[in-house]
Short mmCIF file of C-alpha atoms and ligand atoms in Angstrom, two decimals:
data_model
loop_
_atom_site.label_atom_id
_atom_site.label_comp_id
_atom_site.label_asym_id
_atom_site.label_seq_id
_atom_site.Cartn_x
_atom_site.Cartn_y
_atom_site.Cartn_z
CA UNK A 175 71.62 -33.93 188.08
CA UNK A 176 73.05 -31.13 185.65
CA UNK A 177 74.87 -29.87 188.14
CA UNK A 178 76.76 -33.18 188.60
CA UNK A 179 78.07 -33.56 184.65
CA UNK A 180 79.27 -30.00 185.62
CA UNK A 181 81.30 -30.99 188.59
CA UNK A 182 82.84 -34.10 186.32
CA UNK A 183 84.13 -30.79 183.90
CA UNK A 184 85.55 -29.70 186.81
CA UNK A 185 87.58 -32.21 188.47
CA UNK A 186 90.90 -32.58 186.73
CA UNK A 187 93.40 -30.54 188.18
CA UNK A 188 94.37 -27.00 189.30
CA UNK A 189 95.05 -24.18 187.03
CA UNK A 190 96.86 -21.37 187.51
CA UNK A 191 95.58 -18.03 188.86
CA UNK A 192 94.64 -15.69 186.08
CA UNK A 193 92.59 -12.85 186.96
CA UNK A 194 89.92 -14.04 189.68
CA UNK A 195 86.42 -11.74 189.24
CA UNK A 196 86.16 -10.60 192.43
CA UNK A 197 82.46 -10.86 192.25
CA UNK A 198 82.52 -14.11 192.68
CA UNK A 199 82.65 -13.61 196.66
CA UNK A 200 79.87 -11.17 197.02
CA UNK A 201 76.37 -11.92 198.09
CA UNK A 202 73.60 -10.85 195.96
CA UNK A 203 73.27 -7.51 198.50
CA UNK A 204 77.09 -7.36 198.41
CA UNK A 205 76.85 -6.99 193.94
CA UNK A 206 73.72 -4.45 194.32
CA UNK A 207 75.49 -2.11 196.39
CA UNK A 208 78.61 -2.55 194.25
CA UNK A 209 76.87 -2.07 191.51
CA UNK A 210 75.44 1.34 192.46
CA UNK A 211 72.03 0.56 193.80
CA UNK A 212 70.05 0.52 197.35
CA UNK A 213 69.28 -2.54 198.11
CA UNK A 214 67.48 -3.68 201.29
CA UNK A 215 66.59 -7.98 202.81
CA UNK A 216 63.00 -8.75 203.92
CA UNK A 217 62.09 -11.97 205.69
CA UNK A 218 58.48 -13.02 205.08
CA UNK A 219 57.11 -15.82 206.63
CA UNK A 220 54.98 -18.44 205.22
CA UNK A 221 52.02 -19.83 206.58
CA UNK A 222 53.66 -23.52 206.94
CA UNK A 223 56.69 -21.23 208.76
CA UNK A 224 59.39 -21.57 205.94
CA UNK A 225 61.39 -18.04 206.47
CA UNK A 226 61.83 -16.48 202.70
CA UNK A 227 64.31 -13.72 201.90
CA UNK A 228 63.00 -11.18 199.39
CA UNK A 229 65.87 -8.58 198.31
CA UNK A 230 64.25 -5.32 196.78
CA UNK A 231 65.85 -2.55 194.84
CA UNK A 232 63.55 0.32 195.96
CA UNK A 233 64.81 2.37 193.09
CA UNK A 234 67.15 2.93 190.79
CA UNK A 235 70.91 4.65 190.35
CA UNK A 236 69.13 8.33 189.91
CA UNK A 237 67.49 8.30 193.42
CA UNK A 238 64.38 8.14 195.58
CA UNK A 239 62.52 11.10 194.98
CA UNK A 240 61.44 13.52 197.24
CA UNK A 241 57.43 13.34 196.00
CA UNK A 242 56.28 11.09 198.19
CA UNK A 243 53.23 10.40 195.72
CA UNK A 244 55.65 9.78 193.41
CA UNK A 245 56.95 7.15 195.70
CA UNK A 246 53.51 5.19 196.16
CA UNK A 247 53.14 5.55 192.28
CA UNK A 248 56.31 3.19 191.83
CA UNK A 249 54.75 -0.02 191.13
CA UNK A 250 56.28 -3.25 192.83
CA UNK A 251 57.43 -6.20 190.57
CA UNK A 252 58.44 -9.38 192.01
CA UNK A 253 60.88 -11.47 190.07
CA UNK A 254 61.14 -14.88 190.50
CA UNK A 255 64.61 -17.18 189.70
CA UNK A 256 64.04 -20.78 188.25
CA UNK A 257 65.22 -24.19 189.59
CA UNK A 258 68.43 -24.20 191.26
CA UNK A 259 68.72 -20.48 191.33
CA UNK A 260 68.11 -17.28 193.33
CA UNK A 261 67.90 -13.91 193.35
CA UNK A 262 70.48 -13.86 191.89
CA UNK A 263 69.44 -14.72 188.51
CA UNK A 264 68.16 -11.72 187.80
CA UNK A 265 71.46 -8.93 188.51
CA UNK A 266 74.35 -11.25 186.69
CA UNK A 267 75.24 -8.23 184.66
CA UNK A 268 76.21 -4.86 184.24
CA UNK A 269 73.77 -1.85 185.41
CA UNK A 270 72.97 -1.49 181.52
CA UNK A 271 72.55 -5.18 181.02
CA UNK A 272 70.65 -7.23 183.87
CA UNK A 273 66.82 -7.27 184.03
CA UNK A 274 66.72 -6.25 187.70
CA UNK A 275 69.25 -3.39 187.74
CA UNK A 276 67.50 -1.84 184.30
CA UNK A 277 63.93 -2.45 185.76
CA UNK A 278 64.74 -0.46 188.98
CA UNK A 279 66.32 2.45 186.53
CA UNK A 280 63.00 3.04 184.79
CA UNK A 281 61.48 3.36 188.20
CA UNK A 282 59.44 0.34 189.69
CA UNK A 283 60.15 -0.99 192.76
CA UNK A 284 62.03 -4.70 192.44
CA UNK A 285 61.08 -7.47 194.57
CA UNK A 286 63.51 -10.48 194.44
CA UNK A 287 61.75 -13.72 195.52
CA UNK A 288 63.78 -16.48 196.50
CA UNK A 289 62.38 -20.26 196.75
CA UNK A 290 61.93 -22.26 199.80
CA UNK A 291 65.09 -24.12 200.73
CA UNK A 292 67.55 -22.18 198.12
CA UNK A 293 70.54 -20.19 199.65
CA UNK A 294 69.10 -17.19 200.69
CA UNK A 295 65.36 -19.19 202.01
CA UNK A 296 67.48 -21.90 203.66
CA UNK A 297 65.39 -21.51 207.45
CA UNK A 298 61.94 -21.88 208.97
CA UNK A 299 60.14 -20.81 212.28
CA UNK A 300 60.75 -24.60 213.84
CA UNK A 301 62.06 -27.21 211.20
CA UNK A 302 65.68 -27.20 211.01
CA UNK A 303 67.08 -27.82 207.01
CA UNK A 304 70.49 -29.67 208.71
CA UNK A 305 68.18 -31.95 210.86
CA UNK A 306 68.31 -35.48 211.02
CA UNK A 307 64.44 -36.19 209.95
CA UNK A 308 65.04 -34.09 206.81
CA UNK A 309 61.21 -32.37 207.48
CA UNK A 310 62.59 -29.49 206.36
CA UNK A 311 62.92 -30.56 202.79
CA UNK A 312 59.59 -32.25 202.75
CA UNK A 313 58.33 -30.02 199.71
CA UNK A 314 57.98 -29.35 196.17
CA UNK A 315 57.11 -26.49 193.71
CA UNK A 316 53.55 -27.37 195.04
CA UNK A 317 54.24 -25.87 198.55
CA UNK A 318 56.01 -23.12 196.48
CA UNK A 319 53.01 -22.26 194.63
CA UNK A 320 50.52 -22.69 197.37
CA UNK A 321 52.77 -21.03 200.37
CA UNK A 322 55.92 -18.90 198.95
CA UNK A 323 54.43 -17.06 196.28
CA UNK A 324 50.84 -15.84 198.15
CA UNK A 325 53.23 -14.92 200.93
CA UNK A 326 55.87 -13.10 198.78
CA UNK A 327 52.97 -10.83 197.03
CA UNK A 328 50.81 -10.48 200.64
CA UNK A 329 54.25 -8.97 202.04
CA UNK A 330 54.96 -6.83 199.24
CA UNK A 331 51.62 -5.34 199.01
CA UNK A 332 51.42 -4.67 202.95
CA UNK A 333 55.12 -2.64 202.83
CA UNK A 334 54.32 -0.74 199.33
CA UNK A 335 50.56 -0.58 200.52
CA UNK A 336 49.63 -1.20 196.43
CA UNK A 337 46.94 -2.97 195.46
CA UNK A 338 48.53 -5.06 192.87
CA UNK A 339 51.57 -5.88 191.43
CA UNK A 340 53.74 -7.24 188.38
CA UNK A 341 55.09 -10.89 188.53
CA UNK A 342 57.76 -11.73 185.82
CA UNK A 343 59.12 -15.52 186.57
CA UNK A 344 61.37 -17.45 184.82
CA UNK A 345 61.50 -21.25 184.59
CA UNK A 346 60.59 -22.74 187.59
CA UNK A 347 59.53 -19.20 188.51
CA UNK A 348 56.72 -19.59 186.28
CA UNK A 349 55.40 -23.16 187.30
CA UNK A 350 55.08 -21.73 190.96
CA UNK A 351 53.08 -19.28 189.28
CA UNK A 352 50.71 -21.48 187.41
CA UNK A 353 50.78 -24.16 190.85
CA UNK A 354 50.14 -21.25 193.12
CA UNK A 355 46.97 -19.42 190.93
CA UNK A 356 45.72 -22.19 190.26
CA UNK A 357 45.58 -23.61 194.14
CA UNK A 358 44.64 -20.25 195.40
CA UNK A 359 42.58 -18.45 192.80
CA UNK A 360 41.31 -15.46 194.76
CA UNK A 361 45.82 -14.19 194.73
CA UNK A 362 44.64 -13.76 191.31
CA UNK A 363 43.38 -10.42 191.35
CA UNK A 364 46.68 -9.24 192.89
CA UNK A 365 48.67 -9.54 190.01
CA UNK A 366 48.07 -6.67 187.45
CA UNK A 367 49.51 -8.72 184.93
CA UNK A 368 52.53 -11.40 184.63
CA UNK A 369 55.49 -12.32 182.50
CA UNK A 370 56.76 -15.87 181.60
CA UNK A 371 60.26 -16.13 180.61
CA UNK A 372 61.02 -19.26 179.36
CA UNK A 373 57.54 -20.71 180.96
CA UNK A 374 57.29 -24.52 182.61
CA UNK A 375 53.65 -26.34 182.89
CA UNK A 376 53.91 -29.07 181.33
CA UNK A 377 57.32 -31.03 180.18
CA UNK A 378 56.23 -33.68 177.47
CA UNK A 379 59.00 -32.35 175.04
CA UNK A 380 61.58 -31.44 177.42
CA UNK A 381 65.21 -31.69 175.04
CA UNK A 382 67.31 -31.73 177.64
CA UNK A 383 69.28 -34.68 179.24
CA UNK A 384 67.24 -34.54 182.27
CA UNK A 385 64.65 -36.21 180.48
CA UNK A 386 67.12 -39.74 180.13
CA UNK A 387 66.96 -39.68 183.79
CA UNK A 388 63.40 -39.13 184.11
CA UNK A 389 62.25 -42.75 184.02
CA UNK A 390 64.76 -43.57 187.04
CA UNK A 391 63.15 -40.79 188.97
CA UNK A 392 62.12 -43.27 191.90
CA UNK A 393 65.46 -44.67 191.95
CA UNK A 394 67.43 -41.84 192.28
CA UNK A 395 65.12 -40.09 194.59
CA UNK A 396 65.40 -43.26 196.74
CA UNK A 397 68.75 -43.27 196.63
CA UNK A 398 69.18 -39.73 197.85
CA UNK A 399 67.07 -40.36 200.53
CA UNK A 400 69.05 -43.35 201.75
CA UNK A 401 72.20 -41.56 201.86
CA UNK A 402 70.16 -38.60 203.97
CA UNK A 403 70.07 -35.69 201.25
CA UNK A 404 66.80 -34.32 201.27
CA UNK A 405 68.36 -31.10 199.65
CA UNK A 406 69.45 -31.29 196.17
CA UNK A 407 72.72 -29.42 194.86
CA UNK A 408 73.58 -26.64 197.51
CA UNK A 409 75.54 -24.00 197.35
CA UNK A 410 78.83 -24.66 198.88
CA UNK A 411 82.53 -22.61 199.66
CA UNK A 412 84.25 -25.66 197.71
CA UNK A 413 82.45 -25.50 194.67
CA UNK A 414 83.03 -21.45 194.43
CA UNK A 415 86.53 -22.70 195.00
CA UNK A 416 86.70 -24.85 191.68
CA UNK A 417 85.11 -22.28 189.98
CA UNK A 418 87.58 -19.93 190.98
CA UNK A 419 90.59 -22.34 189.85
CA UNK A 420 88.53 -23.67 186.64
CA UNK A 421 86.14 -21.76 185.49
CA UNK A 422 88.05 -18.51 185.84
CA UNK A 423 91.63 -19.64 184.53
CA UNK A 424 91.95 -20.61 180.79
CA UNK A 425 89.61 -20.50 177.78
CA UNK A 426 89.33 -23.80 177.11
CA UNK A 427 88.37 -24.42 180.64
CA UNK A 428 85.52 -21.85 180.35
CA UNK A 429 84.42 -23.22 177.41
CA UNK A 430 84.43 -26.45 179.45
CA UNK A 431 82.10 -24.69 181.67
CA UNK A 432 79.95 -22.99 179.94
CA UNK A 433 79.45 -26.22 177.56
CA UNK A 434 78.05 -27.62 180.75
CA UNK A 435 75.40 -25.38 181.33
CA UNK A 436 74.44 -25.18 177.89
CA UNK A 437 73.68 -29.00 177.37
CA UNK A 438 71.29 -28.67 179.71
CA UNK A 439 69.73 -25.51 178.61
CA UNK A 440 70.59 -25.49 174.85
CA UNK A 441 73.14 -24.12 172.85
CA UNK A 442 73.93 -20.51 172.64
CA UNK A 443 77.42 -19.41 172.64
CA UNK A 444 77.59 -16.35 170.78
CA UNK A 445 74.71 -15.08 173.66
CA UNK A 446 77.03 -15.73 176.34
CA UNK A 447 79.01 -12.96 178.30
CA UNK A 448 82.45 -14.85 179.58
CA UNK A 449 83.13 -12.47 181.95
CA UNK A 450 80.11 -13.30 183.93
CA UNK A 451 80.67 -17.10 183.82
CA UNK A 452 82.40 -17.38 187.25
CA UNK A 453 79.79 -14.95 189.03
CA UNK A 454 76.97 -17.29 187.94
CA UNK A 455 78.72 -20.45 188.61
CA UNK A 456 79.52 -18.94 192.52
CA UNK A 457 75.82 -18.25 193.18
CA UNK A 458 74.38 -21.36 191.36
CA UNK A 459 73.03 -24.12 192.01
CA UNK A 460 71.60 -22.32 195.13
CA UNK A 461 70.03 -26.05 195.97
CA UNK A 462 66.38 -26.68 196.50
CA UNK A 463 65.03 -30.25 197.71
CA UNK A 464 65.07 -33.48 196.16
CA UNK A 465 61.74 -33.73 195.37
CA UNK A 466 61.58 -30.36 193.61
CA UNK A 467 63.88 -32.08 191.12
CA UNK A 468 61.91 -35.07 190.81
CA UNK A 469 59.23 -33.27 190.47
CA UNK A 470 59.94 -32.15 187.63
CA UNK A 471 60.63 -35.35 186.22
CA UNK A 472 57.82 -37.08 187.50
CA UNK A 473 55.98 -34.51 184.86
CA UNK A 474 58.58 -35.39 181.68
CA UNK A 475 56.96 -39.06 182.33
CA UNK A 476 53.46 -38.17 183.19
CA UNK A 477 52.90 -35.28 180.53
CA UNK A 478 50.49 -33.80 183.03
CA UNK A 479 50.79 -30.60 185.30
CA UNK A 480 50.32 -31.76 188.85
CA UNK A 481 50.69 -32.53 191.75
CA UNK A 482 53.53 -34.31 193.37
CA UNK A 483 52.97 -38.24 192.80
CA UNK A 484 53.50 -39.73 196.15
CA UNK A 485 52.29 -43.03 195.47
CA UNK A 486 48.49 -44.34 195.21
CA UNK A 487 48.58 -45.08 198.82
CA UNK A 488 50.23 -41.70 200.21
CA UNK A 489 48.37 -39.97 197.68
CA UNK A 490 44.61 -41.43 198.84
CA UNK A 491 46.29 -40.21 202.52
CA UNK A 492 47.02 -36.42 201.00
CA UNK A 493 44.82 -35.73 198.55
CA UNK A 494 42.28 -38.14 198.99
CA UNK A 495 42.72 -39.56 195.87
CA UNK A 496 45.34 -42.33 194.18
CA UNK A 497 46.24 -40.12 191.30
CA UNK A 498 48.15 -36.78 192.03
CA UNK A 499 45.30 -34.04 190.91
CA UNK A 500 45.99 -31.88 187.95
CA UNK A 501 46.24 -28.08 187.77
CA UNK A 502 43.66 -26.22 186.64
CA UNK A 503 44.82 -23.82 184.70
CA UNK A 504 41.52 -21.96 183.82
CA UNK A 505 42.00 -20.61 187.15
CA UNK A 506 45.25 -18.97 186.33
CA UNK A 507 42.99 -15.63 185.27
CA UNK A 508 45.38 -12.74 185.47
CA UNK A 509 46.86 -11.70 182.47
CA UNK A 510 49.65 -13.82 181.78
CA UNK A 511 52.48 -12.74 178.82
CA UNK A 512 54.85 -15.82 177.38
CA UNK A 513 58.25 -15.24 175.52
CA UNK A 514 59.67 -18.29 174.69
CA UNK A 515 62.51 -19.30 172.52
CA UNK A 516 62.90 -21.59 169.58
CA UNK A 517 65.96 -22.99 171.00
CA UNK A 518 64.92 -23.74 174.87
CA UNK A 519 65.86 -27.33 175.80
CA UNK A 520 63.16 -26.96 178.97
CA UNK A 521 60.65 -24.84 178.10
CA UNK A 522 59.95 -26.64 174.61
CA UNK A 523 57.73 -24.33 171.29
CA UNK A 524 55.71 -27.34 171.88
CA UNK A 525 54.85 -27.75 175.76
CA UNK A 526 54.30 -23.62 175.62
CA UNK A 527 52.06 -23.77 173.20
CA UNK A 528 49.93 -25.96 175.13
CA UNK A 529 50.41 -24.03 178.08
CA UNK A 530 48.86 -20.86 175.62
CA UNK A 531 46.24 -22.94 174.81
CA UNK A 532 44.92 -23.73 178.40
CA UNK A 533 45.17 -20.31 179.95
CA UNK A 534 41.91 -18.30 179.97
CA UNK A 535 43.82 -14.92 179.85
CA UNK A 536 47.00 -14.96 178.16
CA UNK A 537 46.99 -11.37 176.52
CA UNK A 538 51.19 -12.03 174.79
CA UNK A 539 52.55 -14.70 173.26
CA UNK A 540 55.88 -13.60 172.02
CA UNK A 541 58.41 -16.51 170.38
CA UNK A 542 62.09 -13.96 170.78
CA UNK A 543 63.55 -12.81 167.53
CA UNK A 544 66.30 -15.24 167.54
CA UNK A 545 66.39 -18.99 166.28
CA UNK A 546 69.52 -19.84 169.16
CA UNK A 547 67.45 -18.11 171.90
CA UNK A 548 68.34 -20.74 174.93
CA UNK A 549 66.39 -20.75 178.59
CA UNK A 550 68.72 -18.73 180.18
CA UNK A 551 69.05 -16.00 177.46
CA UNK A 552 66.21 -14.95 178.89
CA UNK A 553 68.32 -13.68 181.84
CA UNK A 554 71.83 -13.79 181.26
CA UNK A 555 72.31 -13.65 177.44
CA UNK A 556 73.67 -10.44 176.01
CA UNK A 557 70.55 -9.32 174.19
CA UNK A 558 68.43 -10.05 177.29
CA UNK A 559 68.44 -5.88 177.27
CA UNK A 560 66.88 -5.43 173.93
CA UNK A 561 64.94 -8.14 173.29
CA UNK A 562 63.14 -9.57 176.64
CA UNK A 563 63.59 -6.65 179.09
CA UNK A 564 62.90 -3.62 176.08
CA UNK A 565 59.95 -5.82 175.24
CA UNK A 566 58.56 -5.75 179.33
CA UNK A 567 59.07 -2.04 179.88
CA UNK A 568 57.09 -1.38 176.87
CA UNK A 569 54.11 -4.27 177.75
CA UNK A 570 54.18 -2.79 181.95
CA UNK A 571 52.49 0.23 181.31
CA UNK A 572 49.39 -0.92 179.95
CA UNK A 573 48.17 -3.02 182.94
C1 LIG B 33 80.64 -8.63 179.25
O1 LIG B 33 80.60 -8.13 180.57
C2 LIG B 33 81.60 -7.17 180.86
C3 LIG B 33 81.48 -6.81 182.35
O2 LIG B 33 80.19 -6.38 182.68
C4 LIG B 33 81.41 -5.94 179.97
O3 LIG B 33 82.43 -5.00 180.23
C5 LIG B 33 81.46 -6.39 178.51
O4 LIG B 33 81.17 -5.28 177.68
C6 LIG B 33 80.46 -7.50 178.26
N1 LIG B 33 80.63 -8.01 176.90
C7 LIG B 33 79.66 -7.96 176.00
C8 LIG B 33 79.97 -8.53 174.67
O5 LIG B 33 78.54 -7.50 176.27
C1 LIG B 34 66.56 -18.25 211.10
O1 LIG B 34 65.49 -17.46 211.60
C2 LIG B 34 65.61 -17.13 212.96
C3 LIG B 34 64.37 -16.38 213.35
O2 LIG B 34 63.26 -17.22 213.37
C4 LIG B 34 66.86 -16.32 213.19
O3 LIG B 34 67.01 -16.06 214.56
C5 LIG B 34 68.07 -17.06 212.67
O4 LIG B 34 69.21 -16.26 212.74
C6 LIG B 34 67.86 -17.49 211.23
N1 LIG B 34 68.95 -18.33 210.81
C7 LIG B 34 69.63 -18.10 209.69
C8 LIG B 34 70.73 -19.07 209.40
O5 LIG B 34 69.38 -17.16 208.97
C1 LIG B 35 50.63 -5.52 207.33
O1 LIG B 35 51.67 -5.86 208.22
C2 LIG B 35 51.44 -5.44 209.56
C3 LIG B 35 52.64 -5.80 210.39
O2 LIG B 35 53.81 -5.49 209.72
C4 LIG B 35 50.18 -6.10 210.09
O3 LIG B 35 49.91 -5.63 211.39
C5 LIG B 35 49.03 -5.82 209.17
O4 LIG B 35 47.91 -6.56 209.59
C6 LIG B 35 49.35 -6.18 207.73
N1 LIG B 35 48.26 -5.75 206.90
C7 LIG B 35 47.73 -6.53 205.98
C8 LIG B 35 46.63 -5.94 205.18
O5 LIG B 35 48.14 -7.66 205.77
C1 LIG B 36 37.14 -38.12 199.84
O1 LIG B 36 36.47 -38.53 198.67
C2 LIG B 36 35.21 -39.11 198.88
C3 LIG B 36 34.65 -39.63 197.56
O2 LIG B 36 35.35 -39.15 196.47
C4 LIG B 36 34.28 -38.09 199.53
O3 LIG B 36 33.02 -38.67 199.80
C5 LIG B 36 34.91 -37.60 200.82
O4 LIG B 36 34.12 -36.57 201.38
C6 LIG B 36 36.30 -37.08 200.57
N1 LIG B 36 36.94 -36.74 201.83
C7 LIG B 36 37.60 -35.63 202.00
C8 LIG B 36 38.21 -35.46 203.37
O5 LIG B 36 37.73 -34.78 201.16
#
């Protein structure tokens, strides 16, 4: 859906040429390397066979050392993007600027999940995601909690050999977080400790438009499934192409663009580095399924963190019970941190601090320094440096 007002910014005509960022048509291993840093893929496979690509930064600009203790003492962090992204998210910057690229400099060892179905996790063992039946997009941030992230930290664990490791999520990042701990409490205990940015249980006072469309949720979904798209928003060749002509050309048509994206996020322009517009516009939306997005909005109506709601009838065949089950989130026992900001239009002050309130372990609740701090400040804004990723490196060492 907010990806669709953003296409209707971007219809009218053809600019001219100004400078095109040549960014724009590198892969996220493509912009590591450019940017100065090793970067290596990973598949993992899931235990329902959905193939996931994890990108890690094994270390930063100065070098692997030659102490191999050292090496083992270099604690993994996985990152994970929010809805509609990738791993992407977190290196739209300089070296001195995005969380990834500054993490790996002050020596861990940078995981970069990427969600079922999204560009980069876009395959499985047997289902095919082009096929006819559309089984391959027959999920939600349920199967992302309960498969993708347990399989994401097993894998990492088994290559570093650690024990534990750091999680820092953002958005939907976080909800497969809270989904997955609270499914599978024993993964608990594998996480020394992790990070909300911008965190998503519950969506009762969701700001942005999404929520209009949230009582149509059945409509639209059936809709989508009529026409055949059981994926939702991928990343395509033509849209970079727009992007390229729009996006990139004039100011007014950035502004355009960037409006976009900030309607659905909330407003922030002085936090917003132009220059990287067209680079996050040509990896995102990544896509993700249908459902995921309804989902979502299923939750704006229900006010509850849940389950998918298939239906009384589908649900009593699932879950063995007409209403989707709830979360528990007293099971969610690793040390969770939240930064929030005033100004998110999906992670709202009000649905965090209910989140704080119902986890048994949340050791940082941190509202950023900033009234006009937006959801993807967290990650793209230009004091993401100082104020979110200065604040992590300082909380890390004491888990
Ligand atoms: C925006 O990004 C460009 C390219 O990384 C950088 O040169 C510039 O300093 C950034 N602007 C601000 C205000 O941070
Ligand atoms: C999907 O995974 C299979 C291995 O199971 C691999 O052979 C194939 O190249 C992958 N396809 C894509 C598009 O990555
Ligand atoms: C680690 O992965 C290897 C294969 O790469 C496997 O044989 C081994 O059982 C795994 N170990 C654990 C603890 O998962
Ligand atoms: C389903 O629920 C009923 C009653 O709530 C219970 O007796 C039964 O064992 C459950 N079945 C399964 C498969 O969980």
């Amino acid at each position: 859906m907010p990806y669709l007002l953003l296409f209707l910014f971007l219809l009218p005509g053809v600019l001219a040429d100004d400078d095109i960022n040549p960014d724009i048509y590198l892969d996220v291993p493509g912009l590591i390397t450019k940017y100065g840093f090793p970067v290596e893929t990973h598949i993992v496979q899931t235990e329902d066979g959905y193939l996931l690509t994890l990108h890690r930064i094994p270390h930063g600009r100065q070098g692997d050392t030659e102490d191999h203790n050292r090496v083992m003492a270099r604690q993994p962090i996985l990152m994970q993007h929010g809805l509609l992204s990738s791993s992407s998210s977190w290196i739209m910057g300089a070296p001195e600027k995005a969380p990834a690229y500054i993490m790996a400099d002050a020596g861990y060892d940078i995981w970069l999940g990427n969600a079922r179905g999204n560009t980069y996790s876009r395959n499985h063992t047997k289902l095919d995601p082009d096929g006819r039946d559309g089984k391959f997009w027959d999920f939600s941030w349920d199967e992302m909690g309960y498969f993708d992230v347990p399989a994401m930290i097993d894998y990492i664990l088994n290559k570093t050999g650690h024990t534990t490791l750091f999680y820092i999520g953002h958005s939907m990042g976080t909800t497969m977080f809270f989904a997955g701990m609270s499914a599978r409490p024993e993964y608990n205990s594998k996480v020394k400790a992790m990070f909300a940015l911008g965190p998503v249980a519950t969506v009762s006072h969701i700001l942005s438009p999404i929520r209009l469309l949230a009582p149509l949720t059945r409509e639209i979904e059936a809709l989508f499934l009529l026409l055949g798209h059981n994926e939702f928003l991928p990343h395509n060749r033509l849209f970079t192409k727009w992007v390229e002509k729009i996006c990139a050309a004039q100011r007014y048509t950035k502004l355009m663009c960037v409006n976009s994206i900030f309607l659905l996020t909330g407003f922030d322009q002085a936090q917003f580095n132009m220059t990287w517009l067209p680079v996050i516009l040509a990896n995102n939306p990544a896509g993700t399924s249908v459902r995921t997005v309804a989902h979502y909005a299923q939750e704006v109506e229900s006010g509850k963190f849940q389950h998918y709601d298939f239906g009384s009838r589908e649900n009593m065949r699932r879950y063995n019970q007409t209403k989707p089950p709830q979360y528990n989130l007293k099971n969610v026992v690793a040390p969770v941190g939240l930064l929030w900001g005033i100004n998110d239009f999906l992670a709202d002050p009000k649905d965090v601090a209910h989140l704080a309130g119902s986890l048994p372990n949340m050791v940082h609740d941190v509202c950023m320094p900033r009234p006009s701090f937006n959801h993807i400040d967290f990650i793209w804004g230009d004091d993401a440096d100082k104020l979110v990723v200065r604040l992590l490196l300082k909380y890390l060492p004491f888990y």
